[in-house]
Amino acid sequence: MSRVRKMKFAALFLAVLSIIIASVIAILPFLVSTDAIRIRLAHDLSTWTGYNVQLHGPPHISIFPSLKVSLPGVTLTDSTDNSAALMDAEHIEVDLSLYNAILGKIRFSETRIINPRFIVDGPIKTVAGLFTSLSNSEGILGIAIREAEKLIKKNPKKPDSSQLLDQPFGRILVEGGTLVYRPSQEGKKEEISDINALIDWPQSTRSIALKASGRWHEALTNLTIKADEALLLMGGGTSPVRISINSNRGGLTFTGIACFAHKFLLDGRIASRSPGWDQSMAWIGGTNFFGAHIKTAVVWESFLKAQPDHIELNNIIFTLGSDNARGALEIAFQNNMPITTGSLAFETLDLNQFAPVFFPNKNTSADLSFLERFGLDMRLSTSSATLQNINISDLAASIQIRNGRLVFDIGNAQIFGGIARANAQLQRNKQSASILEMESRLSASNINIEQLQKALGKKLVLNTDVNLTISMRSIFPQWSSFLKNAYGNLAFDLGSGRLEDFSIRTFIERVNTGETFKLELTDNTSSSFEKVDSKAVIENGQIKFDFITLYFGQQSIDIYGKIDSLKNNLKLTGIIDLPRTVGGICTSIQCINKSLSPVQQFSIHGPWLKPVISPAAR
């Protein structure tokens, strides 16, 4: 064939091909019935979701650059209540196979849901209901799921996945969506806006992947889910999955085996991060949660095994700020309330991070409603802890929350050369939920006052060891009124020691002259004493001393009265050389001699840092 004839043949072929293509395009709208598309789309949406489908307008077909159909106004409503809409979409676009369209078949390769608005009771509840609807539907996917259920019943541990029905599914895209939901029956409605999502599932026997993003609680949030055996998972079996949710306020990733059927199971590894615990709590809406005001960054890794009534967290690697811990936790459910038990052992622990929990803003309302929503029995331990610039070693503590009561207990803490123990119990008042009741006890033995003063950055005034016991109870609406409403008991005793920059002899001489003077420290002086005993009552912000007795040589000084801690004021009376009696009776010559001498009294009053000494009124 000559070159000219070849060119003519090619031109003729192209002309015929163009005519065929043009003819197909011209008759395509007649081959692809808009009613068929409406019926097919309505049927697929209904069988996939179990909801009624309402289409508010006729489809619009476009040829270039690919065969697409757009359906304006699509609504999904509950089959039992047509007024309850699951979704209102501005329009839905579907891509059709040109080859199948020419053959008169309707098969969607990609579906785009544009500007939908979803209204659900709760995302998790709705997804669970959707799985049930899918398995009960008469569509291709419903049939495939029921076949998977049969395979799982034959061999629950290892179903034969080669026998699964292999059906095309395609891609679903959501653009510009909004999800409105109610997090609890009593809570106000919340929403996730700016939702863009992609569900990619080429074939029913292959893995399924979901990628979604949206704005939740003012933070851009990304969600990814991948299931290797999606059809088995929908049929009630297990599948390797990876679930990840992330934002700039925190993130969580689970990798392992999942089952979402009657025998719910998550078994794998979980990892989470938080740039600041307060930021993460605000992100998930847990601002009233225990410890929600902690600003420290948190990293958590552990193995997770979750079942409907029990959760295990093992081989925990926990980082709080710069402190690392290891441990294990278990969560059980009693009357739908989670009860967490376990322990965390820290290498080091900075207790200043917990200041917002135990020492909140003084004007903060006493809202502890969260105490009635969960239970806790946590053991904490560390060989080295810090509070402000105070070092604590061999700390063993526990936090318990049960029946609306918070109990914080320090079983052992080595501090300032001695040992301290403490217990605090906090609960809401039974008559008023906005009022708190708190009971606290503190005992310390052999505490070195010199070390305490150095740690507080104070000038060394007292050099001795102290044993201390404090117990208090308070009922208060705000933290600022805790001391104002507190009452309890205080007792302490000091061993032999020394008062720096103070002369007891000079003090007694000035008292005996009957003059009035300010009590001030004097450089380059000191006084030794044998012991000091004290007992007091704490009431409404005041410390009322039954006695403070200072023993030195053959003499003693007794002090009684009150200190108003709220007004920073002293009102005390002192007595020098009061006779020491046993049951009101002198048992020594020294006691008898003192009883025959006039008793010298003096008054201590004014601000407690710079009090005034004056003769006591008789």
Coordinates of C-alpha atoms in Angstrom, one line a residue:
M1 CA 0.0 0.0 0.0
S2 CA 1.4 3.4 -1.1
R3 CA 2.0 6.1 1.4
V4 CA -0.8 8.3 0.0
R5 CA -3.3 5.4 0.3
K6 CA -2.2 4.8 3.9
M7 CA -2.8 8.5 4.8
K8 CA -6.2 8.4 3.2
F9 CA -7.1 5.2 5.2
A10 CA -5.9 6.8 8.5
A11 CA -7.9 9.9 7.8
L12 CA -11.0 7.9 7.1
F13 CA -10.5 5.8 10.2
L14 CA -10.2 8.9 12.4
A15 CA -13.3 10.4 10.8
V16 CA -15.3 7.3 11.4
L17 CA -14.0 7.0 15.0
S18 CA -14.9 10.7 15.6
I19 CA -18.4 10.0 14.3
I20 CA -18.8 7.0 16.6
I21 CA -17.6 8.9 19.6
A22 CA -19.8 11.9 18.8
S23 CA -22.8 9.5 18.3
V24 CA -22.1 7.8 21.6
I25 CA -21.9 11.2 23.3
A26 CA -25.1 12.3 21.6
I27 CA -27.1 9.2 22.6
L28 CA -25.4 8.7 26.0
P29 CA -28.1 10.7 27.9
F30 CA -30.7 8.4 26.3
L31 CA -28.6 5.3 27.2
V32 CA -28.1 6.5 30.8
S33 CA -31.6 7.0 32.2
T34 CA -31.7 9.7 34.9
D35 CA -34.5 7.8 36.5
A36 CA -32.2 4.7 36.6
I37 CA -29.5 6.8 38.3
R38 CA -31.9 8.2 40.8
I39 CA -33.3 4.7 41.6
R40 CA -29.8 3.2 41.8
L41 CA -28.4 5.9 44.0
A42 CA -31.4 6.0 46.3
H43 CA -31.3 2.2 46.6
D44 CA -27.5 2.1 47.4
L45 CA -27.7 4.8 50.0
S46 CA -30.7 3.2 51.6
T47 CA -29.2 -0.3 51.7
W48 CA -25.8 0.9 52.9
T49 CA -27.1 3.1 55.7
G50 CA -30.5 1.6 56.6
Y51 CA -32.1 5.1 56.3
N52 CA -34.8 6.4 54.0
V53 CA -33.5 8.4 51.0
Q54 CA -35.1 11.6 49.6
L55 CA -33.9 13.1 46.4
H56 CA -35.2 16.7 45.9
G57 CA -34.2 17.3 42.2
P58 CA -33.4 15.5 38.9
P59 CA -29.8 14.4 38.1
H60 CA -27.6 16.5 35.9
I61 CA -25.3 14.6 33.6
S62 CA -21.9 16.0 32.3
I63 CA -19.7 14.3 29.8
F64 CA -16.3 16.1 30.0
P65 CA -13.8 15.6 31.3
S66 CA -15.4 12.4 32.5
L67 CA -18.9 11.0 32.9
K68 CA -20.4 12.5 36.0
V69 CA -23.9 12.8 37.5
S70 CA -24.9 15.4 40.1
L71 CA -28.0 15.0 42.3
P72 CA -29.1 18.2 44.1
G73 CA -30.7 18.0 47.6
V74 CA -30.2 14.6 49.1
T75 CA -31.7 13.7 52.6
L76 CA -31.3 10.6 54.7
T77 CA -34.0 10.1 57.4
D78 CA -34.6 7.5 60.1
S79 CA -36.8 4.7 58.8
T80 CA -38.8 4.8 62.0
D81 CA -39.1 8.6 62.1
N82 CA -39.0 10.6 58.9
S83 CA -38.5 13.8 60.8
A84 CA -35.2 12.7 62.2
A85 CA -32.7 13.5 59.5
L86 CA -29.3 11.8 59.5
M87 CA -27.9 13.9 56.6
D88 CA -28.9 16.8 54.4
A89 CA -26.4 17.2 51.5
E90 CA -26.3 20.2 49.1
H91 CA -25.7 17.7 46.3
I92 CA -24.0 14.4 45.6
E93 CA -21.8 13.8 42.6
V94 CA -21.0 10.3 41.2
D95 CA -18.5 9.1 38.6
L96 CA -19.9 6.5 36.2
S97 CA -18.1 4.0 34.1
L98 CA -18.5 5.0 30.4
Y99 CA -18.2 1.4 29.3
N100 CA -20.9 0.2 31.7
A101 CA -23.1 3.2 30.8
I102 CA -23.0 2.3 27.1
L103 CA -24.1 -1.2 28.1
G104 CA -26.9 0.3 30.1
K105 CA -25.4 -0.6 33.5
I106 CA -25.1 1.8 36.4
R107 CA -22.0 1.4 38.5
F108 CA -20.5 4.1 40.6
S109 CA -16.7 4.3 40.9
E110 CA -16.5 7.4 43.1
T111 CA -19.2 9.3 45.1
R112 CA -18.7 12.8 46.4
I113 CA -21.0 14.2 49.1
I114 CA -20.9 18.0 48.9
N115 CA -21.6 20.3 51.9
P116 CA -23.5 17.7 53.9
R117 CA -24.9 18.3 57.4
F118 CA -25.0 15.2 59.7
I119 CA -27.1 15.1 62.8
V120 CA -26.5 12.1 65.1
D121 CA -27.0 11.1 68.7
G122 CA -23.3 10.3 69.0
P123 CA -20.6 9.4 66.4
I124 CA -19.8 6.0 68.0
K125 CA -23.4 5.1 68.6
T126 CA -24.3 6.0 65.0
V127 CA -21.4 4.0 63.5
A128 CA -22.4 1.0 65.6
G129 CA -26.0 1.3 64.3
L130 CA -24.7 1.8 60.7
F131 CA -22.7 -1.5 60.9
T132 CA -26.0 -3.3 62.0
S133 CA -27.9 -1.7 59.1
L134 CA -25.3 -2.7 56.6
S135 CA -25.3 -6.4 57.8
N136 CA -29.1 -6.5 57.5
S137 CA -29.4 -4.7 54.1
E138 CA -30.4 -6.5 50.9
G139 CA -27.7 -4.8 48.9
I140 CA -24.5 -6.3 47.6
L141 CA -22.5 -5.2 50.7
G142 CA -25.1 -6.6 53.1
I143 CA -25.0 -10.0 51.3
A144 CA -21.2 -9.9 51.5
I145 CA -21.2 -9.1 55.2
R146 CA -23.7 -12.0 56.0
E147 CA -21.5 -14.4 54.0
A148 CA -18.5 -13.2 56.1
E149 CA -20.6 -13.9 59.3
K150 CA -21.2 -17.5 58.1
L151 CA -17.5 -18.0 57.6
I152 CA -16.7 -16.6 61.0
K153 CA -19.3 -18.9 62.7
K154 CA -17.6 -21.9 61.0
N155 CA -14.2 -21.0 62.2
P156 CA -14.2 -18.1 64.7
K157 CA -10.4 -18.1 65.3
K158 CA -9.3 -18.3 61.6
P159 CA -12.1 -17.9 59.0
D160 CA -11.3 -18.7 55.4
S161 CA -11.0 -15.2 53.9
S162 CA -10.5 -16.7 50.4
Q163 CA -14.2 -17.6 50.4
L164 CA -15.3 -14.0 51.0
L165 CA -17.5 -12.4 48.2
D166 CA -15.3 -10.0 46.2
Q167 CA -17.4 -7.0 45.2
P168 CA -16.3 -3.5 44.0
F169 CA -17.0 -0.7 46.3
G170 CA -15.1 2.4 45.1
R171 CA -14.4 5.7 46.8
I172 CA -16.6 8.0 48.9
L173 CA -15.5 11.6 49.4
V174 CA -17.1 14.2 51.8
E175 CA -16.4 17.8 51.2
G176 CA -17.2 20.7 53.5
G177 CA -19.3 18.7 55.9
T178 CA -20.6 19.4 59.4
L179 CA -21.4 16.8 62.1
V180 CA -23.8 17.9 64.9
Y181 CA -24.0 15.6 67.9
R182 CA -25.0 15.5 71.5
P183 CA -22.2 14.1 73.7
S184 CA -24.6 13.1 76.5
Q185 CA -28.3 13.1 77.2
E186 CA -28.0 16.2 79.3
G187 CA -25.2 18.0 77.4
K188 CA -25.7 20.7 74.9
K189 CA -25.1 20.0 71.2
E190 CA -21.6 20.1 69.8
E191 CA -20.4 20.0 66.2
I192 CA -17.4 19.1 64.1
S193 CA -17.1 21.5 61.1
D194 CA -15.1 21.8 57.9
I195 CA -15.1 18.0 57.5
N196 CA -13.3 16.6 54.5
A197 CA -13.1 12.8 54.3
L198 CA -12.1 10.0 52.0
I199 CA -13.2 6.4 52.3
D200 CA -11.2 4.2 49.9
W201 CA -12.3 0.6 49.5
P202 CA -11.6 -0.7 46.0
Q203 CA -12.8 -4.2 46.6
S204 CA -14.7 -5.8 49.5
T205 CA -11.9 -8.3 50.1
R206 CA -9.2 -5.7 50.3
S207 CA -8.3 -3.3 53.1
I208 CA -10.4 -0.1 53.8
A209 CA -8.9 3.2 54.6
L210 CA -10.5 6.3 56.0
K211 CA -8.8 9.7 56.1
A212 CA -10.8 12.6 57.5
S213 CA -10.1 16.1 58.9
G214 CA -12.3 18.6 60.6
R215 CA -12.4 21.4 63.2
W216 CA -13.3 20.0 66.6
H217 CA -13.4 22.3 69.7
E218 CA -11.5 25.0 67.7
A219 CA -8.7 22.7 66.7
L220 CA -8.0 21.2 63.3
T221 CA -8.2 17.4 63.9
N222 CA -7.1 14.6 61.6
L223 CA -8.5 11.0 61.8
T224 CA -7.1 8.0 60.0
I225 CA -8.4 4.4 60.1
K226 CA -7.2 1.4 58.2
A227 CA -8.6 -2.1 58.5
D228 CA -6.8 -4.9 56.7
E229 CA -9.8 -7.3 56.8
A230 CA -12.7 -4.9 56.6
L231 CA -15.3 -7.4 55.6
L232 CA -14.4 -9.8 58.4
L233 CA -14.5 -6.9 60.8
M234 CA -18.0 -5.9 59.7
G235 CA -19.1 -9.5 59.9
G236 CA -18.2 -9.7 63.6
G237 CA -14.6 -11.0 63.2
T238 CA -11.2 -9.5 63.9
S239 CA -8.9 -7.5 61.8
P240 CA -5.6 -5.8 62.1
V241 CA -6.4 -2.1 62.4
R242 CA -4.6 1.2 62.8
I243 CA -6.5 4.1 64.3
S244 CA -5.0 7.6 64.7
I245 CA -6.5 10.9 65.8
N246 CA -4.2 14.0 66.0
S247 CA -4.3 17.7 66.4
N248 CA -1.9 20.4 67.8
R249 CA -3.5 19.8 71.2
G250 CA -2.8 16.1 71.4
G251 CA -2.9 12.8 69.6
L252 CA -3.7 9.1 70.1
T253 CA -2.7 6.1 68.0
F254 CA -3.8 2.4 68.3
T255 CA -2.2 -0.4 66.4
G256 CA -3.3 -4.0 66.8
I257 CA -6.3 -6.3 66.5
A258 CA -9.9 -5.1 66.7
C259 CA -13.3 -6.7 66.9
F260 CA -16.5 -4.5 67.0
A261 CA -19.1 -7.2 67.2
H262 CA -20.7 -8.7 70.3
K263 CA -17.3 -9.6 71.7
F264 CA -15.7 -6.2 71.5
L265 CA -12.0 -6.3 71.6
L266 CA -9.0 -4.0 71.1
D267 CA -5.6 -5.8 71.6
G268 CA -2.5 -4.0 70.7
R269 CA -0.3 -1.0 71.4
I270 CA -1.5 2.5 72.2
A271 CA 0.6 5.7 72.1
S272 CA -0.6 9.2 73.0
R273 CA 0.9 12.6 73.3
S274 CA -0.1 15.9 74.8
P275 CA 1.8 19.2 74.5
G276 CA 0.0 20.3 77.7
W277 CA -2.5 18.2 79.7
D278 CA -4.8 21.3 80.1
Q279 CA -4.7 21.8 76.3
S280 CA -5.7 18.2 75.6
M281 CA -8.5 18.3 78.2
A282 CA -9.9 21.5 76.6
W283 CA -9.7 19.8 73.2
I284 CA -11.7 16.8 74.2
G285 CA -14.1 18.8 76.4
G286 CA -12.8 17.6 79.8
T287 CA -12.1 20.9 81.5
N288 CA -13.9 19.7 84.7
F289 CA -11.9 16.5 84.7
F290 CA -9.6 15.7 87.7
G291 CA -6.2 17.3 87.0
A292 CA -7.5 19.2 83.9
H293 CA -5.4 22.3 84.9
I294 CA -2.0 20.6 84.7
K295 CA 0.0 22.4 82.0
T296 CA 2.8 19.7 81.8
A297 CA 3.4 17.8 78.5
V298 CA 2.4 14.1 78.7
V299 CA 3.6 11.1 76.6
W300 CA 2.0 7.6 77.1
E301 CA 2.9 4.3 75.6
S302 CA 1.6 0.9 76.7
F303 CA 0.0 -2.4 75.6
L304 CA -3.8 -2.2 75.6
K305 CA -6.3 -5.0 75.9
A306 CA -9.9 -3.6 76.0
Q307 CA -13.0 -5.7 76.4
P308 CA -16.6 -4.5 77.2
D309 CA -16.2 -4.7 81.0
H310 CA -12.4 -4.7 81.4
I311 CA -9.4 -2.8 80.2
E312 CA -5.8 -3.7 80.8
L313 CA -2.8 -1.3 80.3
N314 CA 0.5 -3.1 80.7
N315 CA 4.2 -2.2 80.2
I316 CA 3.3 1.4 80.6
I317 CA 6.0 4.0 79.7
F318 CA 4.7 7.3 81.0
T319 CA 6.5 10.7 80.7
L320 CA 5.2 13.7 82.6
G321 CA 7.2 16.7 81.7
S322 CA 10.8 15.5 82.3
D323 CA 9.8 12.7 84.7
N324 CA 9.6 9.1 83.6
A325 CA 7.5 6.3 85.1
R326 CA 6.6 2.6 84.5
G327 CA 3.7 0.7 85.7
A328 CA 0.4 -1.1 85.0
L329 CA -3.3 -0.2 85.3
E330 CA -6.6 -2.0 85.1
I331 CA -10.0 -0.5 84.5
A332 CA -13.2 -2.3 85.5
F333 CA -16.8 -1.1 85.1
Q334 CA -19.3 -1.2 87.9
N335 CA -22.8 0.1 87.1
N336 CA -21.3 1.7 84.0
M337 CA -18.7 3.6 86.1
P338 CA -15.0 3.1 85.3
I339 CA -12.9 2.0 88.3
T340 CA -9.1 2.4 87.7
T341 CA -6.6 0.6 89.8
G342 CA -2.8 0.2 89.4
S343 CA 0.6 1.7 90.2
L344 CA 3.2 4.0 88.6
A345 CA 6.8 4.1 89.8
F346 CA 8.6 7.3 88.9
E347 CA 12.4 7.6 88.6
T348 CA 12.1 11.3 89.7
L349 CA 8.9 13.4 90.3
D350 CA 8.4 17.1 90.2
L351 CA 5.4 17.7 92.5
N352 CA 5.2 21.3 91.4
Q353 CA 3.4 20.1 88.3
F354 CA 0.4 19.0 90.5
A355 CA 0.0 22.4 92.1
P356 CA -3.0 23.3 90.0
V357 CA -4.7 20.1 91.2
F358 CA -4.2 20.4 94.9
F359 CA -3.7 24.2 95.2
P360 CA -6.1 25.7 92.6
N361 CA -7.0 29.4 92.2
K362 CA -8.3 30.5 95.6
N363 CA -11.4 32.0 94.0
T364 CA -12.2 28.9 92.1
S365 CA -15.6 27.4 92.9
A366 CA -15.4 24.1 94.6
D367 CA -16.8 21.9 91.8
L368 CA -16.0 18.3 92.3
S369 CA -18.8 16.7 90.4
F370 CA -16.3 14.6 88.5
L371 CA -15.7 12.6 91.7
E372 CA -19.0 10.8 91.1
R373 CA -18.3 9.8 87.5
F374 CA -15.3 7.4 88.0
G375 CA -13.3 5.6 90.6
L376 CA -9.6 5.5 91.2
D377 CA -7.1 3.6 93.3
M378 CA -3.6 4.6 92.2
R379 CA -0.3 3.9 93.9
L380 CA 2.6 6.3 93.2
S381 CA 6.2 6.0 94.3
T382 CA 9.6 7.6 93.6
S383 CA 13.0 7.6 95.1
S384 CA 13.4 11.3 94.6
A385 CA 10.8 14.1 94.4
T386 CA 10.9 17.9 94.6
L387 CA 8.3 20.4 95.9
Q388 CA 9.3 24.0 95.2
N389 CA 13.1 23.6 96.1
I390 CA 12.4 21.0 98.7
N391 CA 13.9 17.5 98.2
I392 CA 11.8 14.5 99.2
S393 CA 13.1 10.9 99.1
D394 CA 11.5 7.5 99.2
L395 CA 8.0 8.9 98.6
A396 CA 5.1 6.4 98.7
A397 CA 1.6 7.8 98.1
S398 CA -1.8 6.9 96.9
I399 CA -4.8 8.6 95.3
Q400 CA -8.3 7.1 95.8
I401 CA -11.6 8.2 94.4
R402 CA -14.6 6.2 95.5
N403 CA -18.3 7.1 96.0
G404 CA -17.7 10.8 95.5
R405 CA -14.8 11.0 97.9
L406 CA -11.1 11.9 97.1
V407 CA -8.5 10.5 99.4
F408 CA -4.8 11.5 99.0
D409 CA -2.5 9.6 101.3
I410 CA 1.3 9.9 101.8
G411 CA 2.4 6.7 103.6
N412 CA 6.0 7.7 103.8
A413 CA 8.2 10.7 102.8
Q414 CA 11.7 11.3 104.0
I415 CA 12.1 15.1 104.3
F416 CA 14.5 17.4 106.2
G417 CA 16.2 14.5 107.8
G418 CA 12.9 13.2 109.2
I419 CA 9.7 11.3 108.1
A420 CA 6.4 12.8 107.2
R421 CA 3.0 11.2 106.7
A422 CA -0.2 12.9 105.5
N423 CA -3.8 12.2 104.6
A424 CA -6.4 14.4 103.0
Q425 CA -10.0 13.5 102.2
L426 CA -12.3 15.7 100.1
Q427 CA -15.9 15.3 99.1
R428 CA -19.0 17.4 98.2
N429 CA -21.3 18.4 101.0
K430 CA -24.5 16.3 101.1
Q431 CA -26.7 19.4 101.6
S432 CA -25.1 21.5 98.8
A433 CA -23.2 20.3 95.7
S434 CA -21.3 23.6 95.5
I435 CA -19.8 23.2 99.0
L436 CA -16.9 20.9 99.9
E437 CA -15.9 19.1 103.0
M438 CA -12.2 18.4 103.7
E439 CA -10.5 16.5 106.4
S440 CA -6.7 16.5 106.6
R441 CA -4.0 15.1 108.9
L442 CA -0.2 15.7 108.9
S443 CA 2.3 14.1 111.2
A444 CA 6.1 14.6 111.0
S445 CA 8.9 13.3 113.2
N446 CA 12.5 14.3 113.6
I447 CA 12.2 17.2 111.1
N448 CA 15.4 19.3 111.2
I449 CA 14.4 22.9 111.4
E450 CA 17.8 24.1 110.1
Q451 CA 17.3 22.2 106.9
L452 CA 13.7 23.5 106.6
Q453 CA 14.9 27.1 107.0
K454 CA 17.6 26.7 104.4
A455 CA 15.2 25.1 101.9
L456 CA 12.8 28.0 102.3
G457 CA 15.6 30.5 101.9
K458 CA 15.1 31.9 105.4
K459 CA 17.7 33.1 107.9
L460 CA 18.7 30.5 110.4
V461 CA 16.8 31.3 113.6
L462 CA 16.0 28.0 115.2
N463 CA 18.3 24.9 115.3
T464 CA 16.5 21.8 116.5
D465 CA 14.4 18.8 115.5
V466 CA 10.6 18.9 115.7
N467 CA 7.7 16.4 115.9
L468 CA 4.5 17.8 114.6
T469 CA 0.8 16.7 114.3
I470 CA -2.0 18.6 112.6
S471 CA -5.6 17.6 112.0
M472 CA -8.2 19.9 110.4
R473 CA -11.7 19.8 109.0
S474 CA -13.3 22.5 106.9
I475 CA -16.5 23.0 105.0
F476 CA -16.1 25.7 102.3
P477 CA -17.7 26.9 99.0
Q478 CA -14.4 28.2 97.6
W479 CA -10.8 27.4 98.2
S480 CA -10.2 30.9 99.5
S481 CA -12.4 30.2 102.5
F482 CA -10.8 26.9 103.4
L483 CA -8.7 28.3 106.4
K484 CA -11.5 30.7 107.4
N485 CA -13.8 27.7 108.0
A486 CA -11.3 25.2 109.3
Y487 CA -11.2 23.8 112.8
G488 CA -8.9 21.1 114.3
N489 CA -5.9 20.5 116.5
L490 CA -2.2 21.3 116.5
A491 CA 0.5 19.8 118.6
F492 CA 4.3 19.9 118.3
D493 CA 7.4 19.4 120.4
L494 CA 11.0 20.5 119.9
G495 CA 14.0 18.6 121.2
S496 CA 17.0 20.4 122.6
G497 CA 18.3 23.2 120.4
R498 CA 19.3 26.8 120.1
L499 CA 17.7 30.1 119.2
E500 CA 20.0 32.2 117.0
D501 CA 20.2 36.0 117.3
F502 CA 18.1 35.9 120.4
S503 CA 19.0 36.1 124.1
I504 CA 16.4 34.6 126.5
R505 CA 18.2 36.2 129.5
T506 CA 18.0 39.7 127.9
F507 CA 14.4 39.1 127.0
I508 CA 13.5 38.2 130.6
E509 CA 15.4 41.2 132.0
R510 CA 13.5 43.6 129.7
V511 CA 10.2 41.9 130.7
N512 CA 11.0 42.3 134.4
T513 CA 11.5 46.0 134.0
G514 CA 7.9 46.4 132.9
E515 CA 8.9 48.2 129.7
T516 CA 7.2 48.0 126.3
F517 CA 9.4 47.0 123.4
K518 CA 9.4 45.4 120.0
L519 CA 10.6 41.8 119.8
E520 CA 13.6 41.9 117.4
L521 CA 16.5 39.7 116.7
T522 CA 20.0 40.6 117.9
D523 CA 23.1 39.7 115.9
N524 CA 25.9 37.6 117.5
T525 CA 23.7 36.2 120.3
S526 CA 22.1 32.8 120.9
S527 CA 20.3 30.8 123.6
S528 CA 20.0 27.1 124.3
F529 CA 16.9 25.3 125.4
E530 CA 16.1 21.8 126.5
K531 CA 12.7 21.4 124.8
V532 CA 9.5 23.0 123.7
D533 CA 6.0 21.6 124.1
S534 CA 2.8 23.0 122.5
K535 CA -0.8 22.2 122.0
A536 CA -3.4 24.3 120.2
V537 CA -6.9 24.4 118.7
I538 CA -7.4 25.6 115.1
E539 CA -10.7 27.4 114.6
N540 CA -12.0 29.7 111.8
G541 CA -8.5 30.8 110.7
Q542 CA -7.2 31.3 114.3
I543 CA -4.7 29.2 116.2
K544 CA -5.6 29.2 119.9
F545 CA -2.7 27.9 122.0
D546 CA -3.5 26.0 125.2
F547 CA 0.2 26.3 125.9
I548 CA 3.6 26.7 124.4
T549 CA 6.2 25.9 127.1
L550 CA 9.9 26.7 126.6
Y551 CA 12.3 24.9 129.0
F552 CA 15.8 26.3 129.5
G553 CA 18.1 25.5 132.4
Q554 CA 16.1 25.6 135.6
Q555 CA 13.6 28.1 134.1
S556 CA 10.6 28.0 131.7
I557 CA 8.3 30.3 129.8
D558 CA 4.6 29.5 129.2
I559 CA 2.7 31.2 126.4
Y560 CA -1.0 30.9 125.6
G561 CA -3.4 32.9 123.5
K562 CA -4.2 33.1 119.8
I563 CA -2.7 33.8 116.4
D564 CA -5.1 35.2 113.7
S565 CA -3.6 33.8 110.5
L566 CA -6.1 35.7 108.3
K567 CA -5.3 39.1 109.8
N568 CA -1.6 38.4 110.5
N569 CA -2.0 39.3 114.2
L570 CA -0.8 38.0 117.5
K571 CA -2.6 38.2 120.8
L572 CA -0.6 36.1 123.3
T573 CA 0.1 36.1 127.0
G574 CA 3.4 34.8 128.5
I575 CA 4.3 33.7 132.0
I576 CA 7.9 33.3 133.3
D577 CA 8.7 30.5 135.7
L578 CA 5.3 29.1 136.3
P579 CA 5.5 26.4 138.9
R580 CA 5.5 22.8 137.5
T581 CA 2.8 20.8 139.3
V582 CA 1.5 17.3 138.9
G583 CA -2.2 17.2 139.2
G584 CA -2.1 20.7 140.7
I585 CA 0.2 19.7 143.5
C586 CA 3.9 20.7 143.8
T587 CA 6.2 17.7 144.0
S588 CA 9.6 19.4 144.5
I589 CA 11.1 22.2 146.6
Q590 CA 11.8 24.2 143.5
C591 CA 8.1 24.1 142.6
I592 CA 7.2 25.3 146.1
N593 CA 9.6 28.2 146.0
K594 CA 8.3 29.3 142.7
S595 CA 4.7 29.1 143.9
L596 CA 5.6 31.6 146.7
S597 CA 7.1 34.1 144.3
P598 CA 5.0 36.5 142.2
V599 CA 4.4 35.4 138.7
Q600 CA 5.8 37.6 136.0
Q601 CA 3.4 38.0 133.0
F602 CA 3.8 39.8 129.7
S603 CA 1.7 40.4 126.5
I604 CA 2.7 39.6 122.9
H605 CA 0.6 41.5 120.4
G606 CA 0.7 43.0 116.9
P607 CA 1.9 41.6 113.6
W608 CA 3.5 38.3 114.0
L609 CA 6.8 39.1 112.2
K610 CA 7.4 42.2 114.5
P611 CA 5.3 41.8 117.6
V612 CA 5.3 44.1 120.6
I613 CA 6.1 43.0 124.2
S614 CA 4.3 44.8 127.0
P615 CA 3.3 44.2 130.6
A616 CA 0.2 42.0 130.8
A617 CA -2.9 43.5 132.4
R618 CA -3.7 41.7 135.7

